[in-house]
């Protein structure tokens, strides 16, 4: 740093400012050497204090200050390395400053290198800390997403297990309900009068003829078709008096007349004798419903 003190009371001040300080050669030199300049008039209190500290006696006065280490101390401090007084030519000033810098250059360069090294190490730590935080953030984000994916996978697995249990329970109750219908199936009436003789063409191609009492309903026909596989296989009836609880049965087939086509949905409100198209005899077709098992079970 170059400290410049002047006094407007001195006759040489104006000439010094015009010919020396305003010299392009000096300005370029100061910029090239990256010298910091501080200037003041000793008539001002701050500059006067600096003049007293530097023990300036004549003006204009200049002091070249740099970091230096003293014997017995490793801590550098600002010291005056060159005092310049009564300089009236820019080349002379440049020469004095250049010689002083060269004379103390080794120490100055060492201190500059140490400062740059400290700054480099400080910046390196900052960059390393930043990289660590970013890496930690990425790892935490990756761990969070992995945990979310694991939780979602476990949730889906649990839902599938519950759904499988629900479907299995429904299938079990469906089979139990069909066994209940089979247990409640009345014997076929033998009397030829007051009975409806119906011929069924089942969905699997089987044909079966059965007689029903006149008070039987369309619901009775559906129950017969539902339990026919057990009847055909000669399965022994069980003593089942009550249907399974919390279960609503759905038939997976429809019953209709072949021509003209007329569908008969399950209905317990009318007897067969009240339905002219079914009494006293008729041919019926049983068609399977094409809904998926899972969809039907959920209805």
Short mmCIF file of C-alpha atoms in Angstrom, two decimals:
data_model
loop_
_atom_site.label_atom_id
_atom_site.label_comp_id
_atom_site.label_asym_id
_atom_site.label_seq_id
_atom_site.Cartn_x
_atom_site.Cartn_y
_atom_site.Cartn_z
CA UNK A 1 0.00 0.00 0.00
CA UNK A 2 1.27 3.49 -0.89
CA UNK A 3 0.37 6.20 1.62
CA UNK A 4 0.51 9.74 0.23
CA UNK A 5 0.43 12.80 2.48
CA UNK A 6 0.43 16.36 1.24
CA UNK A 7 -0.14 19.85 2.58
CA UNK A 8 -1.84 22.59 0.64
CA UNK A 9 0.29 25.08 2.59
CA UNK A 10 3.42 23.88 0.79
CA UNK A 11 4.40 25.51 -2.50
CA UNK A 12 5.41 22.22 -4.17
CA UNK A 13 2.04 20.54 -3.69
CA UNK A 14 0.36 21.75 -6.91
CA UNK A 15 3.40 20.95 -9.05
CA UNK A 16 3.70 17.47 -7.48
CA UNK A 17 0.06 16.67 -8.13
CA UNK A 18 0.17 17.82 -11.77
CA UNK A 19 3.52 16.39 -12.87
CA UNK A 20 3.97 13.34 -10.67
CA UNK A 21 0.62 11.97 -9.45
CA UNK A 22 -1.15 12.68 -12.74
CA UNK A 23 1.57 10.95 -14.76
CA UNK A 24 0.21 8.15 -16.95
CA UNK A 25 3.47 6.29 -16.46
CA UNK A 26 2.99 6.28 -12.67
CA UNK A 27 -0.67 5.34 -12.93
CA UNK A 28 0.12 2.39 -15.20
CA UNK A 29 2.91 1.27 -12.86
CA UNK A 30 0.65 1.37 -9.78
CA UNK A 31 -2.06 -0.59 -11.61
CA UNK A 32 0.43 -3.12 -12.93
CA UNK A 33 1.90 -3.73 -9.45
CA UNK A 34 -1.59 -3.78 -7.91
CA UNK A 35 -0.62 -1.17 -5.34
CA UNK A 36 -3.37 0.20 -3.12
CA UNK A 37 -3.12 4.01 -2.72
CA UNK A 38 -4.33 5.99 0.26
CA UNK A 39 -3.96 9.81 0.14
CA UNK A 40 -4.85 12.67 2.42
CA UNK A 41 -4.18 16.30 3.28
CA UNK A 42 -2.57 16.79 6.67
CA UNK A 43 -4.93 19.70 7.24
CA UNK A 44 -7.60 17.02 7.81
CA UNK A 45 -7.65 15.27 11.15
CA UNK A 46 -7.37 11.69 9.83
CA UNK A 47 -4.43 12.49 7.54
CA UNK A 48 -2.83 14.46 10.35
CA UNK A 49 -3.00 11.39 12.62
CA UNK A 50 -1.45 9.25 9.89
CA UNK A 51 1.31 11.88 9.46
CA UNK A 52 2.03 11.76 13.17
CA UNK A 53 2.13 7.94 13.15
CA UNK A 54 4.51 7.83 10.19
CA UNK A 55 6.55 10.76 11.60
CA UNK A 56 6.39 12.70 8.35
CA UNK A 57 8.35 16.00 8.44
CA UNK A 58 8.30 17.26 4.86
CA UNK A 59 5.60 17.19 2.22
CA UNK A 60 4.73 15.70 -0.11
CA UNK A 61 5.47 12.52 1.82
CA UNK A 62 5.00 8.92 0.72
CA UNK A 63 5.39 5.64 2.58
CA UNK A 64 5.32 2.18 1.03
CA UNK A 65 3.72 -0.21 3.54
CA UNK A 66 3.61 -4.01 3.31
CA UNK A 67 3.20 -7.06 5.51
CA UNK A 68 6.46 -8.05 7.13
CA UNK A 69 7.57 -10.49 9.77
CA UNK A 70 9.93 -9.45 12.52
CA UNK A 71 12.57 -11.53 14.27
CA UNK A 72 11.09 -13.81 16.92
CA UNK A 73 7.55 -13.53 15.56
CA UNK A 74 5.78 -15.59 12.90
CA UNK A 75 2.80 -13.23 12.73
CA UNK A 76 3.15 -10.69 9.90
CA UNK A 77 2.19 -7.07 10.46
CA UNK A 78 2.02 -3.91 8.39
CA UNK A 79 5.42 -2.15 8.28
CA UNK A 80 6.95 0.77 6.38
CA UNK A 81 9.43 -0.66 3.88
CA UNK A 82 10.24 2.62 2.11
CA UNK A 83 9.95 6.33 2.94
CA UNK A 84 9.87 8.73 0.00
CA UNK A 85 10.20 12.50 0.51
CA UNK A 86 10.59 15.46 -1.83
CA UNK A 87 10.26 13.45 -5.06
CA UNK A 88 9.52 15.72 -8.05
CA UNK A 89 9.71 13.31 -11.01
CA UNK A 90 7.50 10.27 -11.78
CA UNK A 91 10.40 8.10 -13.04
CA UNK A 92 12.28 8.74 -9.84
CA UNK A 93 9.26 7.73 -7.76
CA UNK A 94 8.68 4.61 -9.86
CA UNK A 95 12.32 3.62 -9.47
CA UNK A 96 12.28 3.99 -5.69
CA UNK A 97 9.06 1.99 -5.31
CA UNK A 98 10.27 -0.72 -7.70
CA UNK A 99 13.59 -1.12 -5.86
CA UNK A 100 11.80 -1.34 -2.49
CA UNK A 101 9.40 -3.97 -3.80
CA UNK A 102 12.28 -5.96 -5.25
CA UNK A 103 14.25 -5.67 -2.02
CA UNK A 104 11.36 -6.95 0.09
CA UNK A 105 9.81 -9.05 -2.67
CA UNK A 106 10.85 -12.39 -1.25
CA UNK A 107 9.08 -11.80 2.03
CA UNK A 108 6.12 -10.15 0.33
CA UNK A 109 5.76 -12.98 -2.17
CA UNK A 110 6.04 -15.55 0.59
CA UNK A 111 3.35 -13.80 2.62
CA UNK A 112 1.23 -13.40 -0.48
CA UNK A 113 1.66 -17.08 -1.27
CA UNK A 114 0.75 -18.03 2.29
CA UNK A 115 -2.32 -15.82 2.13
CA UNK A 116 -3.33 -17.33 -1.21
CA UNK A 117 -2.69 -20.80 0.19
CA UNK A 118 -4.88 -20.07 3.20
CA UNK A 119 -7.58 -18.71 0.91
CA UNK A 120 -7.26 -21.77 -1.32
CA UNK A 121 -7.55 -24.10 1.68
CA UNK A 122 -10.48 -22.12 3.03
CA UNK A 123 -12.26 -22.25 -0.32
CA UNK A 124 -11.40 -25.95 -0.61
CA UNK A 125 -13.06 -26.58 2.76
CA UNK A 126 -16.07 -24.54 1.68
CA UNK A 127 -16.32 -26.53 -1.56
CA UNK A 128 -15.84 -29.83 0.26
CA UNK A 129 -18.49 -28.91 2.83
CA UNK A 130 -20.84 -27.90 0.02
CA UNK A 131 -20.16 -31.12 -1.89
CA UNK A 132 -20.68 -33.14 1.31
CA UNK A 133 -23.98 -31.41 2.06
CA UNK A 134 -25.18 -31.92 -1.52
CA UNK A 135 -24.09 -35.56 -1.46
CA UNK A 136 -25.77 -36.04 1.92
CA UNK A 137 -28.93 -34.40 0.58
CA UNK A 138 -28.91 -36.70 -2.47
CA UNK A 139 -28.34 -39.75 -0.27
CA UNK A 140 -31.16 -38.70 2.05
CA UNK A 141 -33.45 -38.08 -0.92
CA UNK A 142 -32.50 -41.45 -2.40
CA UNK A 143 -33.13 -43.13 0.96
CA UNK A 144 -36.47 -41.34 1.28
CA UNK A 145 -37.59 -42.44 -2.18
CA UNK A 146 -36.39 -45.99 -1.52
CA UNK A 147 -38.35 -46.04 1.76
CA UNK A 148 -41.44 -44.65 0.01
CA UNK A 149 -41.12 -47.30 -2.70
CA UNK A 150 -40.69 -50.00 -0.05
CA UNK A 151 -43.70 -48.72 1.90
CA UNK A 152 -45.77 -48.59 -1.30
CA UNK A 153 -44.68 -52.12 -2.22
CA UNK A 154 -45.56 -53.42 1.24
CA UNK A 155 -48.89 -51.58 1.13
CA UNK A 156 -49.75 -53.07 -2.27
CA UNK A 157 -48.67 -56.51 -1.07
CA UNK A 158 -50.85 -56.14 2.03
CA UNK A 159 -53.80 -54.96 -0.07
CA UNK A 160 -53.37 -57.94 -2.40
CA UNK A 161 -53.23 -60.30 0.56
CA UNK A 162 -56.38 -58.79 2.03
CA UNK A 163 -58.10 -58.92 -1.36
CA UNK A 164 -57.07 -62.56 -1.80
CA UNK A 165 -58.41 -63.35 1.68
CA UNK A 166 -61.65 -61.55 0.89
CA UNK A 167 -62.11 -63.40 -2.40
CA UNK A 168 -61.25 -66.73 -0.76
CA UNK A 169 -63.80 -66.03 1.98
CA UNK A 170 -66.45 -65.11 -0.57
CA UNK A 171 -65.76 -68.28 -2.57
CA UNK A 172 -66.00 -70.32 0.63
CA UNK A 173 -69.31 -68.67 1.55
CA UNK A 174 -70.58 -69.15 -2.01
CA UNK A 175 -69.80 -72.85 -1.85
CA UNK A 176 -71.40 -73.02 1.61
CA UNK A 177 -74.52 -71.25 0.32
CA UNK A 178 -74.82 -73.68 -2.62
CA UNK A 179 -74.56 -76.58 -0.16
CA UNK A 180 -77.32 -74.88 1.87
CA UNK A 181 -79.52 -74.62 -1.28
CA UNK A 182 -78.83 -78.27 -2.03
CA UNK A 183 -79.84 -79.25 1.50
CA UNK A 184 -83.11 -77.30 1.08
CA UNK A 185 -83.87 -78.71 -2.40
CA UNK A 186 -87.25 -80.49 -2.23
CA UNK A 187 -87.81 -83.87 -3.84
CA UNK A 188 -89.16 -83.84 -7.38
CA UNK A 189 -92.96 -84.20 -7.34
CA UNK A 190 -94.17 -87.44 -8.91
CA UNK A 191 -97.78 -86.44 -9.62
CA UNK A 192 -98.36 -85.60 -13.25
CA UNK A 193 -101.05 -83.04 -12.49
CA UNK A 194 -100.45 -79.62 -11.00
CA UNK A 195 -96.78 -79.68 -11.96
CA UNK A 196 -94.70 -77.82 -14.52
CA UNK A 197 -92.47 -79.99 -16.64
CA UNK A 198 -89.45 -77.97 -17.70
CA UNK A 199 -86.59 -78.98 -19.99
CA UNK A 200 -83.26 -77.23 -19.38
CA UNK A 201 -80.33 -76.91 -21.78
CA UNK A 202 -77.46 -76.07 -19.47
CA UNK A 203 -74.44 -73.90 -20.28
CA UNK A 204 -72.14 -76.96 -20.40
CA UNK A 205 -74.39 -78.68 -22.96
CA UNK A 206 -76.19 -81.03 -20.57
CA UNK A 207 -79.92 -81.44 -20.93
CA UNK A 208 -82.11 -82.17 -17.95
CA UNK A 209 -85.87 -82.43 -17.47
CA UNK A 210 -87.49 -81.84 -14.09
CA UNK A 211 -90.96 -81.37 -12.71
CA UNK A 212 -91.79 -78.51 -10.33
CA UNK A 213 -94.87 -77.94 -8.18
CA UNK A 214 -97.29 -75.23 -9.25
CA UNK A 215 -96.30 -73.01 -6.31
CA UNK A 216 -92.62 -73.02 -7.32
CA UNK A 217 -91.15 -69.70 -8.51
CA UNK A 218 -88.51 -68.61 -11.02
CA UNK A 219 -86.15 -68.34 -8.04
CA UNK A 220 -86.79 -72.05 -7.49
CA UNK A 221 -85.60 -72.75 -11.04
CA UNK A 222 -82.37 -70.79 -10.44
CA UNK A 223 -81.73 -72.69 -7.22
CA UNK A 224 -82.21 -76.00 -9.02
CA UNK A 225 -79.76 -75.04 -11.79
CA UNK A 226 -77.26 -73.83 -9.18
CA UNK A 227 -77.23 -77.13 -7.27
CA UNK A 228 -77.63 -79.45 -10.28
CA UNK A 229 -73.89 -80.37 -10.41
CA UNK A 230 -74.18 -81.72 -6.84
CA UNK A 231 -77.44 -83.53 -7.72
CA UNK A 232 -75.88 -85.01 -10.86
CA UNK A 233 -72.85 -86.30 -8.91
CA UNK A 234 -75.09 -87.83 -6.25
CA UNK A 235 -73.54 -85.79 -3.43
CA UNK A 236 -75.13 -86.61 -0.09
CA UNK A 237 -77.15 -83.77 1.40
CA UNK A 238 -75.98 -82.24 4.66
CA UNK A 239 -78.18 -81.00 7.48
CA UNK A 240 -77.74 -77.26 6.89
CA UNK A 241 -80.58 -75.13 8.25
CA UNK A 242 -79.15 -71.62 7.91
CA UNK A 243 -77.34 -69.84 5.06
CA UNK A 244 -73.90 -68.25 5.74
CA UNK A 245 -74.05 -64.85 7.40
CA UNK A 246 -73.01 -61.59 5.73
CA UNK A 247 -73.38 -63.04 2.27
CA UNK A 248 -75.53 -62.08 -0.73
CA UNK A 249 -75.64 -64.73 -3.41
CA UNK A 250 -75.36 -63.92 -7.08
CA UNK A 251 -76.17 -66.35 -9.84
CA UNK A 252 -73.56 -66.61 -12.56
CA UNK A 253 -76.03 -67.55 -15.25
CA UNK A 254 -79.31 -66.44 -16.81
CA UNK A 255 -82.40 -68.44 -17.77
CA UNK A 256 -84.42 -67.66 -20.93
CA UNK A 257 -86.75 -69.27 -23.42
CA UNK A 258 -85.20 -70.04 -26.83
CA UNK A 259 -87.91 -68.61 -29.13
CA UNK A 260 -89.30 -66.11 -28.80
CA UNK A 261 -86.45 -65.16 -26.48
CA UNK A 262 -87.70 -64.13 -23.07
CA UNK A 263 -85.38 -63.85 -20.10
CA UNK A 264 -86.57 -64.85 -16.64
CA UNK A 265 -84.61 -63.10 -13.86
CA UNK A 266 -84.64 -64.63 -10.36
CA UNK A 267 -88.01 -63.74 -8.83
CA UNK A 268 -89.82 -65.14 -5.80
CA UNK A 269 -93.03 -63.11 -6.20
CA UNK A 270 -94.86 -65.16 -8.88
CA UNK A 271 -95.52 -68.88 -9.05
CA UNK A 272 -94.94 -70.92 -12.20
CA UNK A 273 -98.67 -71.43 -12.66
CA UNK A 274 -99.03 -67.65 -12.96
CA UNK A 275 -96.51 -67.44 -15.81
CA UNK A 276 -98.25 -68.70 -18.98
CA UNK A 277 -94.99 -69.13 -20.92
CA UNK A 278 -93.74 -71.60 -18.29
CA UNK A 279 -96.93 -73.43 -17.39
CA UNK A 280 -97.46 -76.35 -17.68
CA UNK A 281 -94.38 -77.10 -19.76
CA UNK A 282 -91.51 -75.18 -21.39
CA UNK A 283 -87.99 -75.44 -22.74
CA UNK A 284 -85.40 -73.16 -21.15
CA UNK A 285 -81.81 -72.23 -22.01
CA UNK A 286 -79.17 -71.52 -19.34
CA UNK A 287 -76.38 -69.15 -20.36
CA UNK A 288 -73.30 -68.45 -18.25
CA UNK A 289 -72.53 -64.82 -17.42
CA UNK A 290 -69.16 -63.63 -18.79
CA UNK A 291 -68.22 -61.34 -15.85
CA UNK A 292 -64.79 -61.81 -14.25
CA UNK A 293 -64.81 -63.71 -10.98
CA UNK A 294 -63.16 -60.86 -9.10
CA UNK A 295 -65.64 -58.30 -10.39
CA UNK A 296 -68.57 -60.51 -9.50
CA UNK A 297 -67.20 -61.21 -6.05
CA UNK A 298 -66.91 -57.49 -5.35
CA UNK A 299 -70.51 -56.69 -6.37
#
